[in-house]
């Protein structure tokens, strides 16, 4: 049995919305000594301050793009 959200519309890509979505990943990221924070969303670009393993970073990028289809480029800032 599949369960669907009542809201089938893609989420609005704002920094607050993307940060809220990443809350589900933050405990795992912290377990690996990392941290993540969305700095800005500018059109198709999402600017993220991320520290941690590269493999976790790839998962963060995928999670953002899956939830927010309007975001096509996730940029990790130094």
Short mmCIF file of C-alpha atoms in Angstrom, two decimals:
data_model
loop_
_atom_site.label_atom_id
_atom_site.label_comp_id
_atom_site.label_asym_id
_atom_site.label_seq_id
_atom_site.Cartn_x
_atom_site.Cartn_y
_atom_site.Cartn_z
CA UNK A 1 0.00 0.00 0.00
CA UNK A 2 1.38 3.38 -0.99
CA UNK A 3 0.69 6.52 0.95
CA UNK A 4 0.77 9.88 -0.81
CA UNK A 5 0.95 13.36 0.61
CA UNK A 6 -2.20 15.37 0.07
CA UNK A 7 -0.03 18.12 -1.35
CA UNK A 8 1.36 16.92 -4.68
CA UNK A 9 2.79 20.34 -5.58
CA UNK A 10 6.59 20.69 -5.38
CA UNK A 11 7.77 22.64 -2.36
CA UNK A 12 8.71 26.29 -2.86
CA UNK A 13 12.53 26.44 -2.93
CA UNK A 14 13.34 28.94 -0.18
CA UNK A 15 16.35 28.70 2.17
CA UNK A 16 13.97 28.06 5.07
CA UNK A 17 12.15 25.27 3.22
CA UNK A 18 15.37 23.56 2.12
CA UNK A 19 16.84 23.84 5.64
CA UNK A 20 13.62 22.35 7.02
CA UNK A 21 13.89 19.43 4.61
CA UNK A 22 17.52 18.85 5.61
CA UNK A 23 16.50 18.55 9.28
CA UNK A 24 15.87 14.84 8.65
CA UNK A 25 19.51 14.40 7.61
CA UNK A 26 21.17 16.57 10.25
CA UNK A 27 21.48 13.85 12.95
CA UNK A 28 23.31 11.53 10.52
CA UNK A 29 25.51 14.36 9.29
CA UNK A 30 26.39 15.29 12.87
CA UNK A 31 27.27 11.64 13.62
CA UNK A 32 29.96 11.93 10.94
CA UNK A 33 31.23 15.20 12.40
CA UNK A 34 29.63 17.34 9.71
CA UNK A 35 27.23 20.23 9.46
CA UNK A 36 24.98 21.67 6.76
CA UNK A 37 23.21 25.02 6.34
CA UNK A 38 21.46 26.48 3.31
CA UNK A 39 22.73 30.02 2.74
CA UNK A 40 20.63 31.06 -0.26
CA UNK A 41 18.47 29.90 -3.12
CA UNK A 42 19.06 31.89 -6.29
CA UNK A 43 16.94 30.64 -9.18
CA UNK A 44 18.14 27.13 -10.00
CA UNK A 45 21.12 27.40 -7.62
CA UNK A 46 21.12 26.41 -3.96
CA UNK A 47 24.13 27.68 -1.99
CA UNK A 48 24.99 25.43 0.94
CA UNK A 49 27.63 25.65 3.66
CA UNK A 50 28.61 22.01 4.23
CA UNK A 51 31.39 20.30 6.15
CA UNK A 52 31.72 16.54 6.27
CA UNK A 53 32.39 13.44 4.18
CA UNK A 54 32.04 13.72 0.41
CA UNK A 55 29.69 10.73 0.28
CA UNK A 56 27.27 12.45 2.67
CA UNK A 57 27.55 15.62 0.56
CA UNK A 58 26.39 13.68 -2.50
CA UNK A 59 23.35 12.51 -0.53
CA UNK A 60 22.57 16.07 0.52
CA UNK A 61 22.67 17.24 -3.10
CA UNK A 62 20.38 14.40 -4.17
CA UNK A 63 17.92 15.05 -1.32
CA UNK A 64 17.65 18.74 -2.21
CA UNK A 65 17.18 18.11 -5.94
CA UNK A 66 14.58 15.39 -5.33
CA UNK A 67 12.43 17.51 -3.02
CA UNK A 68 12.90 20.78 -4.94
CA UNK A 69 12.87 20.03 -8.69
CA UNK A 70 13.37 23.72 -9.54
CA UNK A 71 16.86 23.50 -7.98
CA UNK A 72 19.23 21.98 -10.51
CA UNK A 73 22.57 23.06 -9.05
CA UNK A 74 23.63 22.63 -5.42
CA UNK A 75 26.85 24.53 -4.68
CA UNK A 76 28.89 23.83 -1.56
CA UNK A 77 30.60 26.98 -0.27
CA UNK A 78 34.02 26.89 1.37
#
